[in-house]
Tab-separated table of C-alpha atoms and ligand atoms in Angstrom:
chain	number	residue	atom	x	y	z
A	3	UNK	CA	0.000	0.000	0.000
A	4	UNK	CA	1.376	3.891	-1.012
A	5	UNK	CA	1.513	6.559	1.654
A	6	UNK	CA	-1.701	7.672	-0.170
A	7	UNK	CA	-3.489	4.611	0.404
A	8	UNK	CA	-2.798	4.503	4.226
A	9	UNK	CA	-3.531	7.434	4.869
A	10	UNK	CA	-7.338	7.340	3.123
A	11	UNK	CA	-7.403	4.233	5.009
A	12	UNK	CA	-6.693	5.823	8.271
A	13	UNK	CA	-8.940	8.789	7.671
A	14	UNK	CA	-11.761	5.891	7.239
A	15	UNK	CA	-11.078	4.083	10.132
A	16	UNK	CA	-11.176	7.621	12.200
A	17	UNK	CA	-14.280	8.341	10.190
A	18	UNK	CA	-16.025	5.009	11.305
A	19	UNK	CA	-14.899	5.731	14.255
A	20	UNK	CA	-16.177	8.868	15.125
A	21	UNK	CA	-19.260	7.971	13.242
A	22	UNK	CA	-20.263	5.053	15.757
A	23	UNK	CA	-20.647	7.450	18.645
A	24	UNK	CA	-23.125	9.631	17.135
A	25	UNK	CA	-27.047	8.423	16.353
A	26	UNK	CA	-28.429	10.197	12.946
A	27	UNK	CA	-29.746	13.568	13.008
A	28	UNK	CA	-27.775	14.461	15.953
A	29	UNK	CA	-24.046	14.149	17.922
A	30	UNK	CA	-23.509	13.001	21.287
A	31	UNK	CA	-22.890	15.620	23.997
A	32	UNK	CA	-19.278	14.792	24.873
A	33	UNK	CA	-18.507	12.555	28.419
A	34	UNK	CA	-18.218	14.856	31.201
A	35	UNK	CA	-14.735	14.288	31.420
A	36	UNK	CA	-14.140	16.448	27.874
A	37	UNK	CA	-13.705	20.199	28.202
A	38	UNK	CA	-15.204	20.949	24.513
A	39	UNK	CA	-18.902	19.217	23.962
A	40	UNK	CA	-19.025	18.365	20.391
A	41	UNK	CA	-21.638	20.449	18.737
A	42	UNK	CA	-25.435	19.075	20.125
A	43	UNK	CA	-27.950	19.709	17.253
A	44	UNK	CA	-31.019	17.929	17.865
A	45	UNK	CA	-32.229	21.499	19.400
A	46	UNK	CA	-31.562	24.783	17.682
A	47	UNK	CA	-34.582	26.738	17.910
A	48	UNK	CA	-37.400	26.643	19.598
A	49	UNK	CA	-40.721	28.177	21.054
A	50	UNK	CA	-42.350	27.332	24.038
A	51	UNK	CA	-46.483	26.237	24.389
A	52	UNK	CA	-46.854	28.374	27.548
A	53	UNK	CA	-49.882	29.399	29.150
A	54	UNK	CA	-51.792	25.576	27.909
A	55	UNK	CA	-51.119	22.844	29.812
A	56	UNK	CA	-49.184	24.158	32.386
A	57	UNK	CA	-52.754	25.208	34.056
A	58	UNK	CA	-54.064	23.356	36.391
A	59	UNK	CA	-56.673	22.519	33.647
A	60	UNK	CA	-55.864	23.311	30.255
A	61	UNK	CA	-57.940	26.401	28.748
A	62	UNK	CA	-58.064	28.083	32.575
A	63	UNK	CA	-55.709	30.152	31.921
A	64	UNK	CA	-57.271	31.367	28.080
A	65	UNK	CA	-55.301	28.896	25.518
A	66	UNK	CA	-55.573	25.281	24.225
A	67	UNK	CA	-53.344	23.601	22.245
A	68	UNK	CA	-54.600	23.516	18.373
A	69	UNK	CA	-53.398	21.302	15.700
A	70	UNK	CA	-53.294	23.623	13.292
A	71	UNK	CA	-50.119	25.722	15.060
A	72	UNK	CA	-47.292	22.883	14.265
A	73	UNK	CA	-47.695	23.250	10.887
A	74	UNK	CA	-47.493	27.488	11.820
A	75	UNK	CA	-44.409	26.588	14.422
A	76	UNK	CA	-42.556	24.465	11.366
A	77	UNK	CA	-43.493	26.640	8.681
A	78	UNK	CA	-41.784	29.434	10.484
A	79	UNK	CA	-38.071	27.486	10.899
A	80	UNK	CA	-38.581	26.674	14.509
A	81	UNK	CA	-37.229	23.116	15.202
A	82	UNK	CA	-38.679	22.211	18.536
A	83	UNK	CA	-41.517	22.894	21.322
A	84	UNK	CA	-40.803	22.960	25.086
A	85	UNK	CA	-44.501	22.038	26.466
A	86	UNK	CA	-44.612	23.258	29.796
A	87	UNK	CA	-47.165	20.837	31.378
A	88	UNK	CA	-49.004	20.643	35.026
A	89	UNK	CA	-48.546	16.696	35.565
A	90	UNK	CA	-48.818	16.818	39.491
A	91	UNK	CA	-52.370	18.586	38.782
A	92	UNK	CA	-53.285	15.142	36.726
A	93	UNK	CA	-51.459	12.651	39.203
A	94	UNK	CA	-52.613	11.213	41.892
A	95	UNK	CA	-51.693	11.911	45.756
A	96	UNK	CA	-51.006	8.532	46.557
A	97	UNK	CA	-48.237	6.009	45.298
A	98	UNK	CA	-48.235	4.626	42.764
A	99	UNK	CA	-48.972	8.471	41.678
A	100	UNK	CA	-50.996	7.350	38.618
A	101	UNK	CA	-51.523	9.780	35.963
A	102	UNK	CA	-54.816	10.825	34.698
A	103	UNK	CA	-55.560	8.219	31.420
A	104	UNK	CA	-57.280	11.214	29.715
A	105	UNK	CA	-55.199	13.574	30.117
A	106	UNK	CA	-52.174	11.358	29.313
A	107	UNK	CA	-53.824	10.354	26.136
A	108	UNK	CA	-54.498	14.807	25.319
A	109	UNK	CA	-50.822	15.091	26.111
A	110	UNK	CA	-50.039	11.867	23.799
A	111	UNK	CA	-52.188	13.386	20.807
A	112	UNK	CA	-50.224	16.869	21.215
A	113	UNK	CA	-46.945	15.334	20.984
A	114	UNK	CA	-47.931	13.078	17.750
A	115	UNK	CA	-48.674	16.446	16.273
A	116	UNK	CA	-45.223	17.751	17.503
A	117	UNK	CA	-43.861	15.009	15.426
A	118	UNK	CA	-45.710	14.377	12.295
A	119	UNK	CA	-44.184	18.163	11.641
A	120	UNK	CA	-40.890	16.849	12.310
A	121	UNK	CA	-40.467	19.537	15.517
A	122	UNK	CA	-38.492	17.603	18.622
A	123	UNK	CA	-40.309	17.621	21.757
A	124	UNK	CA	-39.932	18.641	25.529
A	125	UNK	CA	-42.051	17.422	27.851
A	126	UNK	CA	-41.657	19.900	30.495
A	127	UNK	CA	-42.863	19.388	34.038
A	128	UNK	CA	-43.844	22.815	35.089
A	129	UNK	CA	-45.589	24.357	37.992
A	130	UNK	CA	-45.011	22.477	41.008
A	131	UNK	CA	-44.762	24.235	43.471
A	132	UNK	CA	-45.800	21.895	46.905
A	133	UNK	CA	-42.700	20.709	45.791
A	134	UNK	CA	-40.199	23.611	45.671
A	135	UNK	CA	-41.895	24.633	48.706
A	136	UNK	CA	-41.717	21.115	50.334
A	137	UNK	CA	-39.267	19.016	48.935
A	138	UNK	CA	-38.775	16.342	52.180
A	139	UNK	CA	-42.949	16.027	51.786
A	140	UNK	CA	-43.103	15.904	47.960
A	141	UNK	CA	-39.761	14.208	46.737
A	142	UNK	CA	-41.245	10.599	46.759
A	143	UNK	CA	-44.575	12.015	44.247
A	144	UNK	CA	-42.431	13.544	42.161
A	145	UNK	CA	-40.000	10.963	41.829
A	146	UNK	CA	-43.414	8.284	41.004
A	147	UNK	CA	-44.511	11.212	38.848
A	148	UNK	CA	-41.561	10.900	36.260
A	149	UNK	CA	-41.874	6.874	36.871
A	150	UNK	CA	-44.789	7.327	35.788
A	151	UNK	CA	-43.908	9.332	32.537
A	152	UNK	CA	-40.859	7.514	31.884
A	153	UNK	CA	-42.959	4.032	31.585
A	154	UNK	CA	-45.352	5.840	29.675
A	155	UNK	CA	-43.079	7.652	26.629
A	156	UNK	CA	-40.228	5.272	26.601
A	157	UNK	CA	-40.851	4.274	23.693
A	158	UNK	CA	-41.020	7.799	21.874
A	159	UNK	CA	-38.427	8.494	19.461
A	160	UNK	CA	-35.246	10.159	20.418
A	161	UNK	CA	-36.801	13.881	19.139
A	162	UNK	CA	-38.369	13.872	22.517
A	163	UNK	CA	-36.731	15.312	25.379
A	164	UNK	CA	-37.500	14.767	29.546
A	165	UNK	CA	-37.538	17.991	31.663
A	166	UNK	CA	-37.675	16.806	35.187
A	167	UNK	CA	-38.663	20.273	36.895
A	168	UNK	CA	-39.104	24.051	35.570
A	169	UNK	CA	-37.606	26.237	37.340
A	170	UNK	CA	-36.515	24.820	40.947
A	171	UNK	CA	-36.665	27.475	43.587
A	172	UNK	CA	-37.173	27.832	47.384
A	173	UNK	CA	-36.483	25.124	49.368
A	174	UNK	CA	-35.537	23.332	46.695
A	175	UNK	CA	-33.032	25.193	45.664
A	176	UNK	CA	-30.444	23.359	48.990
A	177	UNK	CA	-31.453	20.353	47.062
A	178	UNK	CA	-32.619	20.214	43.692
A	179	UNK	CA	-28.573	18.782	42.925
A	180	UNK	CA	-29.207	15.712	44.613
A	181	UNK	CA	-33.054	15.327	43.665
A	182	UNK	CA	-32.231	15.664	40.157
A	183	UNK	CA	-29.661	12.856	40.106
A	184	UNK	CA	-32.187	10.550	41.400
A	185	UNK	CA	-34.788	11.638	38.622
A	186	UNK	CA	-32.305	10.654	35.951
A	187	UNK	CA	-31.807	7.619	37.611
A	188	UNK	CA	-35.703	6.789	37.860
A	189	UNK	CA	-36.209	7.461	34.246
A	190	UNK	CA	-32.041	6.209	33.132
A	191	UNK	CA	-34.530	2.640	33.653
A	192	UNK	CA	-36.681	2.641	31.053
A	193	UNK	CA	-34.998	5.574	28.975
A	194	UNK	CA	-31.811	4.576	28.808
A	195	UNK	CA	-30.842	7.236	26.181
A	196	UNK	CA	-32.820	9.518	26.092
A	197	UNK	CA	-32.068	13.384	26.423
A	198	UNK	CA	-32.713	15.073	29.877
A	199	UNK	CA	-32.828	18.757	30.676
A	200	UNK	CA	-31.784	19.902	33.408
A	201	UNK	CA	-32.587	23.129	35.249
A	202	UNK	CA	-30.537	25.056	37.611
A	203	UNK	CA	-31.984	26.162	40.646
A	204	UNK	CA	-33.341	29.427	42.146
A	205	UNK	CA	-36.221	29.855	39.135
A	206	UNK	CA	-33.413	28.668	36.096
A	207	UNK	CA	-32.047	32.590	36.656
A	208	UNK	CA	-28.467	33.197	35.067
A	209	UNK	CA	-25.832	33.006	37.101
A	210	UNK	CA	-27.515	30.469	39.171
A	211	UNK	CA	-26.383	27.715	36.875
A	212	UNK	CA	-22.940	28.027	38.489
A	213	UNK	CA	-24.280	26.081	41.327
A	214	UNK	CA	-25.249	23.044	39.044
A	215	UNK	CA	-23.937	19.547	39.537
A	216	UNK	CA	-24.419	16.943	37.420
A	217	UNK	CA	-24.102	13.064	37.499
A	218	UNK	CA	-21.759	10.985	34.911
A	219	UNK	CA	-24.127	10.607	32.144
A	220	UNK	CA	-23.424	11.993	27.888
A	221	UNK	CA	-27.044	12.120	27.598
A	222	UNK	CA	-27.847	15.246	29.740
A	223	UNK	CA	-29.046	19.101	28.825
A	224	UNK	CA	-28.430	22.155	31.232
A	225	UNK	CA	-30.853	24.713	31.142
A	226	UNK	CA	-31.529	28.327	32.732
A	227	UNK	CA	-33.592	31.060	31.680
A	228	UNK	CA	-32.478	34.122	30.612
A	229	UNK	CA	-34.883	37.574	31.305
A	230	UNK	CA	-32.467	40.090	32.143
A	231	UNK	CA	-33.124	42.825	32.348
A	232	UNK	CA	-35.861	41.598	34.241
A	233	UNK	CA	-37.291	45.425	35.313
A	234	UNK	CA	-37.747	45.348	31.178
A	235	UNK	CA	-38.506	41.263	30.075
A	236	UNK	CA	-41.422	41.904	32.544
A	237	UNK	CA	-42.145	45.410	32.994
A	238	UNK	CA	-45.937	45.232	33.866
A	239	UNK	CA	-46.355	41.613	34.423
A	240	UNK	CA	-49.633	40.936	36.202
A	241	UNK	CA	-47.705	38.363	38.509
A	242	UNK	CA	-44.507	40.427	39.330
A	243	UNK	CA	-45.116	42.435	42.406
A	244	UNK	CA	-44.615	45.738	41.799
A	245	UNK	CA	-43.149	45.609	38.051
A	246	UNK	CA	-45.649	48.280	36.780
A	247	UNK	CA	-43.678	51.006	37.848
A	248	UNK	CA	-40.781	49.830	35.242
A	249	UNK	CA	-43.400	50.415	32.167
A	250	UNK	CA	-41.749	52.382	29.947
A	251	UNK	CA	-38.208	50.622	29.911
A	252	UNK	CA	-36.926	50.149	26.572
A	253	UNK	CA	-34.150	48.623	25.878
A	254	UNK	CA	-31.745	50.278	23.189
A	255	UNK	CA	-28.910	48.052	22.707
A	256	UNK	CA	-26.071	50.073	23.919
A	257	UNK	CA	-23.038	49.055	24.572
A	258	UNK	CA	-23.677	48.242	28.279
A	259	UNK	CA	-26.878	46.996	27.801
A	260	UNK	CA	-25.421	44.223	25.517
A	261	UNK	CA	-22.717	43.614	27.811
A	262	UNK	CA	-25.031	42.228	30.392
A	263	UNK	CA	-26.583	39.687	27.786
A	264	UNK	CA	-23.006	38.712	26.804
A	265	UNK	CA	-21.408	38.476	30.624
A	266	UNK	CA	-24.393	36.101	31.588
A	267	UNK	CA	-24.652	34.005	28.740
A	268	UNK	CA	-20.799	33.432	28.597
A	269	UNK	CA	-21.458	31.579	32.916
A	270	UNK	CA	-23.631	29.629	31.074
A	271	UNK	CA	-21.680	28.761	28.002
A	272	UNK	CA	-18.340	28.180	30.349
A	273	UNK	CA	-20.569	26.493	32.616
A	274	UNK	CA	-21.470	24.126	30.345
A	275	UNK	CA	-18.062	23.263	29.185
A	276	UNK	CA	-16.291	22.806	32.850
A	277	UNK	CA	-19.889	20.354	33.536
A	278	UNK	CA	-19.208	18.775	29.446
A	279	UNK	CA	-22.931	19.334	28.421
A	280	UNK	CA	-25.095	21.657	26.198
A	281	UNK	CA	-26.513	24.216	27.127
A	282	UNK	CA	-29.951	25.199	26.202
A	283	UNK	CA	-31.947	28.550	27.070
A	284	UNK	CA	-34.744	27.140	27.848
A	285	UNK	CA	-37.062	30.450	27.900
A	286	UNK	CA	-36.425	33.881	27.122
A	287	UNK	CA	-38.984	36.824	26.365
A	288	UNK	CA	-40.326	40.090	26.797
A	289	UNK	CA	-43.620	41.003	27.806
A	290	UNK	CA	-45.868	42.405	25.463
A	291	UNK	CA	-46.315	45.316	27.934
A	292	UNK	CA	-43.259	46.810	27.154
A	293	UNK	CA	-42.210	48.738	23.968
A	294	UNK	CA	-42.549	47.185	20.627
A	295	UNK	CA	-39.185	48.175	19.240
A	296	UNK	CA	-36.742	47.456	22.461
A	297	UNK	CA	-38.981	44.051	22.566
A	298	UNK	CA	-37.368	42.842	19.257
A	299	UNK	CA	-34.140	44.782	19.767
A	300	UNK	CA	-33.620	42.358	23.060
A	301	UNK	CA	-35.074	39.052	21.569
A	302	UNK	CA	-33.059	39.431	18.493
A	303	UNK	CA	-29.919	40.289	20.385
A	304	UNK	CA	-30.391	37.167	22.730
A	305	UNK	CA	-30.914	35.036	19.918
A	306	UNK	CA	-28.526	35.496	18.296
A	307	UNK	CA	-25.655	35.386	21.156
A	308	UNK	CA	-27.036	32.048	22.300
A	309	UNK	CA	-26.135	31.087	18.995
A	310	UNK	CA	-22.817	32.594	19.133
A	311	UNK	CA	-22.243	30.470	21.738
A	312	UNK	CA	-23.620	27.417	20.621
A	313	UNK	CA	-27.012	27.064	22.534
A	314	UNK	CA	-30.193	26.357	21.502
A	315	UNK	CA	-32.856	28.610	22.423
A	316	UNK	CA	-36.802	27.919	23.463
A	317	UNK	CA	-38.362	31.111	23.254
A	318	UNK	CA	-40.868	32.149	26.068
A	319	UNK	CA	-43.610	31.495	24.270
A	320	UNK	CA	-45.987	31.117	21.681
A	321	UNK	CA	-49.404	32.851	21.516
A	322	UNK	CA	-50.319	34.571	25.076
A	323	UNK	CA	-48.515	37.443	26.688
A	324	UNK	CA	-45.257	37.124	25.094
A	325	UNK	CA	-46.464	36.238	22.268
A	326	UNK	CA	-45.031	36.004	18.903
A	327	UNK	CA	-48.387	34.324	17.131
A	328	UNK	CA	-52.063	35.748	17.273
A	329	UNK	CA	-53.934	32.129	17.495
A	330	UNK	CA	-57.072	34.118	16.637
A	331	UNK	CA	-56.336	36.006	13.638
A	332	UNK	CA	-53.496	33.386	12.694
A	333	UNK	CA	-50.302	35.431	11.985
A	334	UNK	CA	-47.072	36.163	13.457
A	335	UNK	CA	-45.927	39.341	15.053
A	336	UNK	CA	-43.796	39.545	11.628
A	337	UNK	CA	-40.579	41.467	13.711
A	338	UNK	CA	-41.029	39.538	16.446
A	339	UNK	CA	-40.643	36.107	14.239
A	340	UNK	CA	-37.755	37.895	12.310
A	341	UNK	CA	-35.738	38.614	15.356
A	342	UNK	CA	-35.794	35.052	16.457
A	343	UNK	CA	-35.364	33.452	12.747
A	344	UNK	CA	-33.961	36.258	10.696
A	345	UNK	CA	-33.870	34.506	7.418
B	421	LIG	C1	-41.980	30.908	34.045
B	421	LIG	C2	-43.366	30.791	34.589
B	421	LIG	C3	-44.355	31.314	33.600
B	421	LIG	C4	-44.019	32.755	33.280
B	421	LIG	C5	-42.611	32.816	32.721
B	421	LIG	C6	-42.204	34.244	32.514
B	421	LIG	O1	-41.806	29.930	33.103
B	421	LIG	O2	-43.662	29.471	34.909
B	421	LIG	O3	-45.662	31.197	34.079
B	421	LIG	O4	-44.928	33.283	32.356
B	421	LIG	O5	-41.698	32.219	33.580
B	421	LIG	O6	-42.298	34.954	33.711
């Protein structure tokens, strides 16, 4: 064999092997041991389903899911949904914690529209908060919760993501480390591979992710939120105390202004590397209170410096308050769409 020959032969075995450590579609989040994750594609971007089922009943708090928006959410270049969902509101108080069959099966139809569009899916467990405020009472129901869920989905395709728990905070915060390793664990045995997102604690808020720790595991996501400035994200906000006294904050881009995006999303790209996973900003918004113009100024900004950095994005969220689709008259806010997917 020539010096040529070898060395296409070498490049193929390198190939090959590279190759078998990666599943189509998508590569492998490098082990926790690696300094540099290898780039994580499944999610890119996103929007979230907020204000549905995370209710204690869909519809009580104004929206229900509709077919008809995953063909809007694809059509648009989005590549996932984050569905925030109430599942302690549909589970029962008593082990074996047994989820509500008809709400299970509403959750089940919403997802097979998810994916006959082709958008990945994750199934976010959102609003619990007995839990955050009680963790030594609830641990053991949320734990059977995600049994539960895990049993149920395992065999979904690998486009569908776990989130254990949406923004930890309170109590849980002194423990939401340790509670999350044992929720990978409960689901690690009947989803062996499948993708987990993890949120730091004290509401997902940037820099709290610095407090993160993660078990040895290539298959897991770490996620925060990013609203800052949060006297402009959620200036007028019906449940932020206070916040309508910071109407009229725009946001203009300066210099400093950016630099506040950039210092908070480089903890959580750096925090990602020194824990080996990806990172994914799992919500960020403003509220349609605020000014029009500062509102896409910000979103477009934060877009596009998560993606300077590698992360995926969910934006916070679809059709209610932050809205960047009018369900009733069936159109996008057409600057708001183009600062999250300019092209
Ligand atoms: C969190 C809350 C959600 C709220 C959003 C923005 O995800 O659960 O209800 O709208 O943050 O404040």
């Amino acid at each position: 064999m020539n010096k040529a020959a070898i060395a296409s032969l070498l490049a193929s075995v390198i190939l090959l092997a590279s190759c078998a450590s990666t599943v189509p579609g998508q590569t492998r989040a490098a082990s926790a041991s690696s300094q540099t994750p290898a780039p994580f594609t499944l999610l890119r971007r996103g929007v979230n389903l907020g204000n549905c089922l995370e209710a204690p009943n869909e519809g009580d708090w104004g929206f229900k899911v509709q077919q008809a928006w995953f063909k809007a959410i694809k059509d648009a270049g989005f590549d996932h949904v984050r569905i925030p969902i109430c599942w302690s509101a549909h589970a029962a108080a008593e082990p074996p914690y047994a989820i509500d069959a008809a709400f299970l099966q509403r959750v089940d139809d919403i997802v097979g529209w998810a994916l006959a569009q082709n958008l990945a899916v994750i199934l976010d467990l959102h609003n619990y908060p007995e839990y955050c405020a009680d963790p030594k009472g609830q641990r053991q129901r949320l734990y059977g919760i995600w049994e539960n869920l895990a049993e149920h989905f395992r065999d979904m395709p690998e486009n569908v993501l776990f989130e254990p728990l949406n923004e930890p905070n309170g109590a849980a915060d002194a423990c939401f480390n340790e509670d999350a390793a044992e929720l990978i664990k409960i689901i690690r045995k009947t989803n062996p591979d499948r993708w987990i997102v993890v949120d730091g604690v004290h509401w997902s808020n940037l820099p709290n992710i610095t407090s993160m720790k993660l078990p040895k595991d290539d298959r897991l996501i770490a996620s925060v939120h990013m609203y800052e400035p949060i006297k402009f994200t959620h200036q007028g906000a019906e449940w932020m105390d206070g916040y309508d006294k910071y109407l009229g904050t725009k946001w203009e881009g300066s210099g400093q202004e950016k630099r506040q995006v950039d210092d908070l999303l480089n903890i959580a790209a750096n925090m990602g590397k020194k824990l080996g996973v990806p990172v994914y900003i799992g919500e960020f918004g403003a509220y349609s209170k605020g000014d029009h113009d500062s509102r896409v100024r910000w979103t477009d900004y934060v877009a596009r410096q998560c993606e300077a950095r590698g992360m995926a994005w969910g934006y916070w969220e679809f059709c209610a308050g932050f809205g960047v689709y009018d369900s009733v008259a069936k159109q996008y806010d057409k600057s708001l769409l183009k600062a999250l997917i300019p092209e």
